[in-house]
Amino acid sequence: MSGFSAAWLALREPYDARARNAEVFSAVAALFKQRDLLRIVDLACGTGSAVRALGPRLAARQNWRLADNDPGLLADVANMPTPKDVTVSTVALDLTRDLEAALEGPIDLVSASALLDLVSKTWLERLAVETVARSISVYATLCYDGRIELAPLDPLDASIVAAVNAHQCTDKGFGPALGPAAAAAAIAHFESIGYSVVQGASDWTIGPDDHAMQLEVLAGWASAAHETGKLTEADTATWLTRRRDAVTAGLSSIRVGHVDFFATPMHTR
Ligand SMILES: C[S@@+](CC[C@H](N)C(=O)[O-])C[C@H]1O[C@@H](n2cnc3c(N)ncnc32)[C@H](O)[C@@H]1O
């Protein structure tokens, strides 16, 4: 088990789908528009949301290899209806140990959604070693960038957000996580090794009617903030109660900053 439940991934999927940056996706679609067949590896695929989001919108036939270390999530992939002209295979592996195995064979595109903020600088550079050696493009979406906007304002918001962002940098299994710095670090690194990068915001906008998503996100932040020990238990609980009350009253909205980017090597296959 990875700690990412299928229920949570299903709850966030429509917000992710709306948030994905259209210009960045257009750059992906444009690069591959003449291709008959696209071979894509999706790292840390969860239940396969990237296939559902992108498969129908790419012109070429597609072979997707979906890699994750959670067999329960991969079992859901096996049951998913696939878009026309799309084939999907799954591979269960731990990307901290077996990244290179996930990338074996001919690949045109590496996709990673909501992954890079979990990984360390060392792992990111290991990924780049693999992709640059074989001129593979990288499409990374929904990298959390540290921006959280909450309305209405609460006096404890800033302390909670600071604690959440500190928690994001703790080890998520890949070594000390890049957290909110992930997209900027990845873009700078890919550019430094000769990639050209298109990037854009892919923020979640969670409106006053989106009670389930708001309550889940707020509870997750309260738990993360509590784990850092940066706030008293009473302050975290008070903050969560006030924010939940605002959600129930239909007064709350949340924006969560994310970044998408598409990195293409000088000599694309
Ligand atoms: C935030 S979820 C994103 C899932 C999916 N990409 C999406 O956008 O819906 C992070 C994913 O990383 C996977 N993961 C975490 N650590 C991993 C590891 N060491 N090896 C492989 N997958 C891992 C989890 O199982 C989970 O599916």
mmCIF file of C-alpha atoms and ligand atoms in Angstrom:
data_model
loop_
_atom_site.group_PDB
_atom_site.id
_atom_site.type_symbol
_atom_site.label_atom_id
_atom_site.label_comp_id
_atom_site.label_asym_id
_atom_site.label_seq_id
_atom_site.Cartn_x
_atom_site.Cartn_y
_atom_site.Cartn_z
ATOM 1 C CA MET A 1 0.000 0.000 0.000
ATOM 2 C CA SER A 2 1.231 3.488 -0.878
ATOM 3 C CA GLY A 3 -0.985 5.582 1.377
ATOM 4 C CA PHE A 4 -2.809 7.024 -1.654
ATOM 5 C CA SER A 5 -6.289 5.513 -1.583
ATOM 6 C CA ALA A 6 -8.322 4.846 -4.707
ATOM 7 C CA ALA A 7 -11.108 6.907 -3.107
ATOM 8 C CA TRP A 8 -8.817 9.943 -2.746
ATOM 9 C CA LEU A 9 -7.504 9.573 -6.308
ATOM 10 C CA ALA A 10 -11.096 9.359 -7.599
ATOM 11 C CA LEU A 11 -12.107 12.449 -5.612
ATOM 12 C CA ARG A 12 -9.238 14.541 -6.964
ATOM 13 C CA GLU A 13 -9.407 13.273 -10.576
ATOM 14 C CA PRO A 14 -11.979 15.808 -11.889
ATOM 15 C CA TYR A 15 -10.088 18.665 -10.217
ATOM 16 C CA ASP A 16 -6.860 17.435 -11.822
ATOM 17 C CA ALA A 17 -8.578 17.107 -15.191
ATOM 18 C CA ARG A 18 -9.853 20.694 -15.042
ATOM 19 C CA ALA A 19 -6.527 22.004 -13.765
ATOM 20 C CA ARG A 20 -4.196 20.500 -16.393
ATOM 21 C CA ASN A 21 -2.638 23.378 -18.315
ATOM 22 C CA ALA A 22 -4.033 23.591 -21.862
ATOM 23 C CA GLU A 23 -0.994 25.282 -23.417
ATOM 24 C CA VAL A 24 1.387 22.719 -21.997
ATOM 25 C CA PHE A 25 -0.824 19.885 -23.217
ATOM 26 C CA SER A 26 -1.004 21.524 -26.673
ATOM 27 C CA ALA A 27 2.790 21.432 -26.842
ATOM 28 C CA VAL A 28 2.687 17.688 -26.138
ATOM 29 C CA ALA A 29 -0.043 17.066 -28.725
ATOM 30 C CA ALA A 30 1.742 19.207 -31.332
ATOM 31 C CA LEU A 31 5.066 17.397 -30.970
ATOM 32 C CA PHE A 32 3.472 14.016 -31.569
ATOM 33 C CA LYS A 33 0.712 14.917 -34.023
ATOM 34 C CA GLN A 34 2.391 13.224 -37.005
ATOM 35 C CA ARG A 35 3.106 10.001 -35.153
ATOM 36 C CA ASP A 36 1.201 6.778 -35.844
ATOM 37 C CA LEU A 37 2.131 5.234 -32.524
ATOM 38 C CA LEU A 38 3.115 6.740 -29.188
ATOM 39 C CA ARG A 39 4.789 4.670 -26.473
ATOM 40 C CA ILE A 40 4.174 6.294 -23.110
ATOM 41 C CA VAL A 41 5.321 5.307 -19.633
ATOM 42 C CA ASP A 42 3.276 6.817 -16.803
ATOM 43 C CA LEU A 43 5.268 6.815 -13.566
ATOM 44 C CA ALA A 44 3.313 6.442 -10.299
ATOM 45 C CA CYS A 45 0.124 5.990 -12.285
ATOM 46 C CA GLY A 46 -2.318 5.437 -9.422
ATOM 47 C CA THR A 47 -5.530 4.153 -11.018
ATOM 48 C CA GLY A 48 -4.646 5.444 -14.504
ATOM 49 C CA SER A 49 -6.034 8.979 -14.503
ATOM 50 C CA ALA A 50 -3.419 10.132 -17.034
ATOM 51 C CA VAL A 51 -4.713 7.659 -19.609
ATOM 52 C CA ARG A 52 -8.278 8.866 -19.069
ATOM 53 C CA ALA A 53 -7.227 12.525 -19.274
ATOM 54 C CA LEU A 54 -4.820 12.336 -22.198
ATOM 55 C CA GLY A 55 -5.577 9.183 -24.160
ATOM 56 C CA PRO A 56 -8.656 10.509 -25.988
ATOM 57 C CA ARG A 57 -6.932 13.825 -26.786
ATOM 58 C CA LEU A 58 -3.758 12.521 -28.448
ATOM 59 C CA ALA A 59 -4.055 11.837 -32.157
ATOM 60 C CA ALA A 60 -1.797 8.794 -32.381
ATOM 61 C CA ARG A 61 -2.425 5.192 -31.409
ATOM 62 C CA GLN A 62 -0.969 4.777 -27.947
ATOM 63 C CA ASN A 63 0.707 2.055 -25.934
ATOM 64 C CA TRP A 64 0.792 3.020 -22.269
ATOM 65 C CA ARG A 65 2.878 1.277 -19.628
ATOM 66 C CA LEU A 66 1.560 2.201 -16.187
ATOM 67 C CA ALA A 67 3.957 1.796 -13.259
ATOM 68 C CA ASP A 68 3.138 2.009 -9.560
ATOM 69 C CA ASN A 69 4.110 0.192 -6.380
ATOM 70 C CA ASP A 70 0.529 -0.240 -5.151
ATOM 71 C CA PRO A 71 -1.006 -3.471 -6.504
ATOM 72 C CA GLY A 72 -4.467 -2.400 -5.286
ATOM 73 C CA LEU A 73 -4.395 0.724 -7.461
ATOM 74 C CA LEU A 74 -3.011 -1.246 -10.419
ATOM 75 C CA ALA A 75 -5.898 -3.718 -10.069
ATOM 76 C CA ASP A 76 -8.284 -0.803 -10.694
ATOM 77 C CA VAL A 77 -6.359 0.007 -13.883
ATOM 78 C CA ALA A 78 -7.035 -3.497 -15.165
ATOM 79 C CA ASN A 79 -10.793 -2.852 -14.919
ATOM 80 C CA MET A 80 -10.820 0.527 -16.601
ATOM 81 C CA PRO A 81 -12.344 0.971 -20.047
ATOM 82 C CA THR A 82 -9.621 2.190 -22.397
ATOM 83 C CA PRO A 83 -10.124 4.830 -25.062
ATOM 84 C CA LYS A 84 -10.155 3.699 -28.695
ATOM 85 C CA ASP A 85 -6.691 3.008 -30.147
ATOM 86 C CA VAL A 86 -5.160 2.868 -26.680
ATOM 87 C CA THR A 87 -3.574 -0.198 -25.100
ATOM 88 C CA VAL A 88 -2.554 -0.283 -21.467
ATOM 89 C CA SER A 89 -0.238 -2.574 -19.545
ATOM 90 C CA THR A 90 0.694 -2.326 -15.889
ATOM 91 C CA VAL A 91 3.881 -3.018 -14.011
ATOM 92 C CA ALA A 92 4.124 -3.222 -10.233
ATOM 93 C CA LEU A 93 7.439 -1.857 -9.053
ATOM 94 C CA ASP A 94 9.035 0.479 -6.574
ATOM 95 C CA LEU A 95 10.280 3.517 -8.456
ATOM 96 C CA THR A 96 12.885 4.248 -5.801
ATOM 97 C CA ARG A 97 14.565 0.945 -6.624
ATOM 98 C CA ASP A 98 13.430 0.039 -10.116
ATOM 99 C CA LEU A 99 13.047 3.303 -12.018
ATOM 100 C CA GLU A 100 15.341 2.024 -14.766
ATOM 101 C CA ALA A 101 13.231 -1.139 -15.173
ATOM 102 C CA ALA A 102 10.096 0.997 -15.547
ATOM 103 C CA LEU A 103 11.782 2.771 -18.455
ATOM 104 C CA GLU A 104 13.046 -0.279 -20.320
ATOM 105 C CA GLY A 105 12.485 -0.540 -24.073
ATOM 106 C CA PRO A 106 11.449 2.032 -26.681
ATOM 107 C CA ILE A 107 9.630 5.031 -25.187
ATOM 108 C CA ASP A 108 8.534 8.330 -26.707
ATOM 109 C CA LEU A 109 7.150 10.064 -23.636
ATOM 110 C CA VAL A 110 7.455 9.790 -19.880
ATOM 111 C CA SER A 111 4.403 11.065 -18.067
ATOM 112 C CA ALA A 112 4.201 11.792 -14.336
ATOM 113 C CA SER A 113 1.171 13.306 -12.621
ATOM 114 C CA ALA A 114 1.259 14.473 -9.017
ATOM 115 C CA LEU A 115 4.582 12.709 -8.538
ATOM 116 C CA LEU A 116 7.517 15.099 -8.720
ATOM 117 C CA ASP A 117 6.741 16.936 -5.481
ATOM 118 C CA LEU A 118 7.184 13.585 -3.694
ATOM 119 C CA VAL A 119 10.646 12.843 -5.075
ATOM 120 C CA SER A 120 14.137 13.915 -4.057
ATOM 121 C CA LYS A 121 16.631 15.935 -6.096
ATOM 122 C CA THR A 122 18.739 12.773 -6.457
ATOM 123 C CA TRP A 123 15.821 10.743 -7.848
ATOM 124 C CA LEU A 124 14.831 13.557 -10.214
ATOM 125 C CA GLU A 125 18.378 13.653 -11.580
ATOM 126 C CA ARG A 126 18.323 9.869 -11.960
ATOM 127 C CA LEU A 127 15.148 10.188 -14.037
ATOM 128 C CA ALA A 128 16.789 12.859 -16.189
ATOM 129 C CA VAL A 129 19.866 10.658 -16.757
ATOM 130 C CA GLU A 130 17.573 7.990 -18.209
ATOM 131 C CA THR A 131 15.488 10.318 -20.369
ATOM 132 C CA VAL A 132 18.307 12.450 -21.796
ATOM 133 C CA ALA A 133 20.358 9.377 -22.715
ATOM 134 C CA ARG A 134 17.522 8.225 -24.987
ATOM 135 C CA SER A 135 16.103 11.634 -26.011
ATOM 136 C CA ILE A 136 12.770 10.982 -24.318
ATOM 137 C CA SER A 137 10.350 13.864 -23.652
ATOM 138 C CA VAL A 138 8.919 14.345 -20.164
ATOM 139 C CA TYR A 139 5.401 15.578 -19.409
ATOM 140 C CA ALA A 140 4.932 16.300 -15.704
ATOM 141 C CA THR A 141 1.635 17.598 -14.415
ATOM 142 C CA LEU A 142 0.142 18.753 -11.135
ATOM 143 C CA CYS A 143 3.364 19.433 -9.267
ATOM 144 C CA TYR A 144 2.289 21.198 -6.054
ATOM 145 C CA ASP A 145 4.116 24.532 -5.828
ATOM 146 C CA GLY A 146 3.408 25.721 -2.283
ATOM 147 C CA ARG A 147 0.645 28.242 -3.051
ATOM 148 C CA ILE A 148 -2.521 27.810 -1.014
ATOM 149 C CA GLU A 149 -5.222 30.488 -1.031
ATOM 150 C CA LEU A 150 -8.114 30.119 1.380
ATOM 151 C CA ALA A 151 -11.250 32.221 1.622
ATOM 152 C CA PRO A 152 -12.535 33.496 3.966
ATOM 153 C CA LEU A 153 -9.231 34.254 5.699
ATOM 154 C CA ASP A 154 -8.462 32.701 9.067
ATOM 155 C CA PRO A 155 -5.779 34.023 11.441
ATOM 156 C CA LEU A 156 -4.101 30.588 11.548
ATOM 157 C CA ASP A 157 -3.998 30.026 7.754
ATOM 158 C CA ALA A 158 -0.419 31.268 7.302
ATOM 159 C CA SER A 159 0.944 29.038 10.091
ATOM 160 C CA ILE A 160 -0.905 25.999 8.752
ATOM 161 C CA VAL A 161 0.303 26.600 5.182
ATOM 162 C CA ALA A 162 3.900 27.041 6.391
ATOM 163 C CA ALA A 163 3.653 23.760 8.304
ATOM 164 C CA VAL A 164 2.074 21.943 5.325
ATOM 165 C CA ASN A 165 4.888 23.140 3.069
ATOM 166 C CA ALA A 166 7.494 21.981 5.587
ATOM 167 C CA HIS A 167 5.758 18.589 5.723
ATOM 168 C CA GLN A 168 5.829 18.397 1.910
ATOM 169 C CA CYS A 169 9.636 18.399 2.078
ATOM 170 C CA THR A 170 9.870 15.361 4.343
ATOM 171 C CA ASP A 171 10.775 11.930 2.953
ATOM 172 C CA LYS A 172 7.920 10.375 0.963
ATOM 173 C CA GLY A 173 9.958 7.266 0.195
ATOM 174 C CA PHE A 174 12.306 8.821 -2.375
ATOM 175 C CA GLY A 175 14.592 10.672 0.079
ATOM 176 C CA PRO A 176 14.023 14.290 1.221
ATOM 177 C CA ALA A 177 11.192 15.485 -1.024
ATOM 178 C CA LEU A 178 11.545 18.501 -3.307
ATOM 179 C CA GLY A 179 8.006 19.440 -2.227
ATOM 180 C CA PRO A 180 6.921 22.913 -3.373
ATOM 181 C CA ALA A 181 10.298 23.451 -5.126
ATOM 182 C CA ALA A 182 9.843 20.395 -7.375
ATOM 183 C CA ALA A 183 8.636 21.987 -10.604
ATOM 184 C CA ALA A 184 11.157 24.839 -10.529
ATOM 185 C CA ALA A 185 13.989 22.415 -9.717
ATOM 186 C CA ALA A 186 12.939 19.953 -12.415
ATOM 187 C CA ILE A 187 12.544 22.637 -15.077
ATOM 188 C CA ALA A 188 15.941 24.161 -14.226
ATOM 189 C CA HIS A 189 17.551 20.729 -14.320
ATOM 190 C CA PHE A 190 16.022 19.670 -17.647
ATOM 191 C CA GLU A 191 17.010 23.023 -19.182
ATOM 192 C CA SER A 192 20.559 22.613 -17.869
ATOM 193 C CA ILE A 193 20.911 19.304 -19.737
ATOM 194 C CA GLY A 194 19.637 20.640 -23.051
ATOM 195 C CA TYR A 195 15.863 20.290 -22.860
ATOM 196 C CA SER A 196 13.486 22.990 -23.979
ATOM 197 C CA VAL A 197 10.621 23.427 -21.516
ATOM 198 C CA VAL A 198 7.054 24.734 -21.789
ATOM 199 C CA GLN A 199 5.396 25.340 -18.431
ATOM 200 C CA GLY A 200 2.178 26.722 -16.998
ATOM 201 C CA ALA A 201 -0.021 26.814 -13.918
ATOM 202 C CA SER A 202 -2.437 23.963 -13.216
ATOM 203 C CA ASP A 203 -4.071 25.153 -10.017
ATOM 204 C CA TRP A 204 -6.938 23.366 -8.357
ATOM 205 C CA THR A 205 -9.902 25.677 -7.904
ATOM 206 C CA ILE A 206 -12.227 24.209 -5.306
ATOM 207 C CA GLY A 207 -15.474 26.132 -5.052
ATOM 208 C CA PRO A 208 -17.985 26.659 -2.224
ATOM 209 C CA ASP A 209 -20.140 23.737 -3.422
ATOM 210 C CA ASP A 210 -17.251 21.258 -3.471
ATOM 211 C CA HIS A 211 -17.718 20.131 0.102
ATOM 212 C CA ALA A 212 -16.221 16.653 -0.146
ATOM 213 C CA MET A 213 -13.013 17.846 -1.816
ATOM 214 C CA GLN A 214 -12.621 20.777 0.578
ATOM 215 C CA LEU A 215 -13.167 18.640 3.674
ATOM 216 C CA GLU A 216 -10.683 16.010 2.495
ATOM 217 C CA VAL A 217 -8.009 18.575 1.616
ATOM 218 C CA LEU A 218 -8.451 20.492 4.881
ATOM 219 C CA ALA A 219 -8.276 17.301 6.985
ATOM 220 C CA GLY A 220 -5.106 16.258 5.143
ATOM 221 C CA TRP A 221 -3.486 19.623 5.769
ATOM 222 C CA ALA A 222 -4.462 19.603 9.467
ATOM 223 C CA SER A 223 -2.946 16.154 9.847
ATOM 224 C CA ALA A 224 0.261 17.147 8.016
ATOM 225 C CA ALA A 225 0.571 20.372 10.014
ATOM 226 C CA HIS A 226 0.053 18.447 13.246
ATOM 227 C CA GLU A 227 2.766 15.922 12.304
ATOM 228 C CA THR A 228 5.348 18.705 11.939
ATOM 229 C CA GLY A 229 4.832 19.775 15.569
ATOM 230 C CA LYS A 230 4.979 23.407 14.436
ATOM 231 C CA LEU A 231 1.526 24.244 15.857
ATOM 232 C CA THR A 232 -0.140 23.196 19.067
ATOM 233 C CA GLU A 233 -2.741 20.456 18.756
ATOM 234 C CA ALA A 234 -5.352 22.941 20.022
ATOM 235 C CA ASP A 235 -4.490 25.522 17.341
ATOM 236 C CA THR A 236 -4.674 22.919 14.545
ATOM 237 C CA ALA A 237 -8.010 21.590 15.833
ATOM 238 C CA THR A 238 -9.430 25.115 16.200
ATOM 239 C CA TRP A 239 -8.348 26.015 12.689
ATOM 240 C CA LEU A 240 -9.890 22.842 11.236
ATOM 241 C CA THR A 241 -13.184 23.403 13.083
ATOM 242 C CA ARG A 242 -13.457 26.995 11.835
ATOM 243 C CA ARG A 243 -12.624 25.988 8.284
ATOM 244 C CA ARG A 244 -15.093 23.076 8.339
ATOM 245 C CA ASP A 245 -17.792 25.442 9.603
ATOM 246 C CA ALA A 246 -17.093 27.768 6.659
ATOM 247 C CA VAL A 247 -17.367 24.811 4.238
ATOM 248 C CA THR A 248 -20.684 23.701 5.751
ATOM 249 C CA ALA A 249 -21.996 27.270 5.492
ATOM 250 C CA GLY A 250 -21.085 27.306 1.785
ATOM 251 C CA LEU A 251 -18.679 30.201 2.316
ATOM 252 C CA SER A 252 -15.330 28.519 1.694
ATOM 253 C CA SER A 253 -13.215 28.315 -1.415
ATOM 254 C CA ILE A 254 -9.665 27.045 -1.922
ATOM 255 C CA ARG A 255 -7.031 27.426 -4.609
ATOM 256 C CA VAL A 256 -4.030 25.099 -4.614
ATOM 257 C CA GLY A 257 -1.064 26.030 -6.797
ATOM 258 C CA HIS A 258 0.339 23.450 -9.198
ATOM 259 C CA VAL A 259 2.631 23.556 -12.225
ATOM 260 C CA ASP A 260 2.645 21.453 -15.412
ATOM 261 C CA PHE A 261 5.621 21.275 -17.713
ATOM 262 C CA PHE A 262 6.684 19.564 -20.915
ATOM 263 C CA ALA A 263 10.409 19.061 -21.430
ATOM 264 C CA THR A 264 11.626 18.138 -24.907
ATOM 265 C CA PRO A 265 15.210 17.203 -25.705
ATOM 266 C CA MET A 266 17.037 18.981 -28.545
ATOM 267 C CA HIS A 267 16.942 15.845 -30.669
ATOM 268 C CA THR A 268 13.486 14.322 -30.176
ATOM 269 C CA ARG A 269 12.918 10.785 -31.325
HETATM 270 C C1 LIG B 1 -0.473 11.525 -5.663
HETATM 271 S S1 LIG B 1 -0.624 9.900 -6.279
HETATM 272 C C2 LIG B 1 -0.760 10.230 -8.026
HETATM 273 C C3 LIG B 1 -1.367 9.101 -8.794
HETATM 274 C C4 LIG B 1 -1.630 9.372 -10.265
HETATM 275 N N1 LIG B 1 -0.413 9.737 -10.974
HETATM 276 C C5 LIG B 1 -2.682 10.425 -10.443
HETATM 277 O O1 LIG B 1 -2.355 11.528 -10.892
HETATM 278 O O2 LIG B 1 -3.847 10.149 -10.127
HETATM 279 C C6 LIG B 1 1.026 9.286 -6.124
HETATM 280 C C7 LIG B 1 1.232 7.894 -6.661
HETATM 281 O O3 LIG B 1 2.595 7.534 -6.439
HETATM 282 C C8 LIG B 1 2.643 6.151 -6.159
HETATM 283 N N2 LIG B 1 3.931 5.900 -5.496
HETATM 284 C C9 LIG B 1 4.375 6.445 -4.340
HETATM 285 N N3 LIG B 1 5.596 5.969 -4.048
HETATM 286 C C10 LIG B 1 5.924 5.118 -5.043
HETATM 287 C C11 LIG B 1 7.065 4.300 -5.311
HETATM 288 N N4 LIG B 1 8.117 4.273 -4.473
HETATM 289 N N5 LIG B 1 7.074 3.532 -6.423
HETATM 290 C C12 LIG B 1 6.005 3.531 -7.275
HETATM 291 N N6 LIG B 1 4.917 4.293 -7.076
HETATM 292 C C13 LIG B 1 4.859 5.060 -5.978
HETATM 293 C C14 LIG B 1 1.434 5.920 -5.287
HETATM 294 O O4 LIG B 1 1.052 4.559 -5.214
HETATM 295 C C15 LIG B 1 0.405 6.816 -5.978
HETATM 296 O O5 LIG B 1 -0.299 6.095 -6.958
#
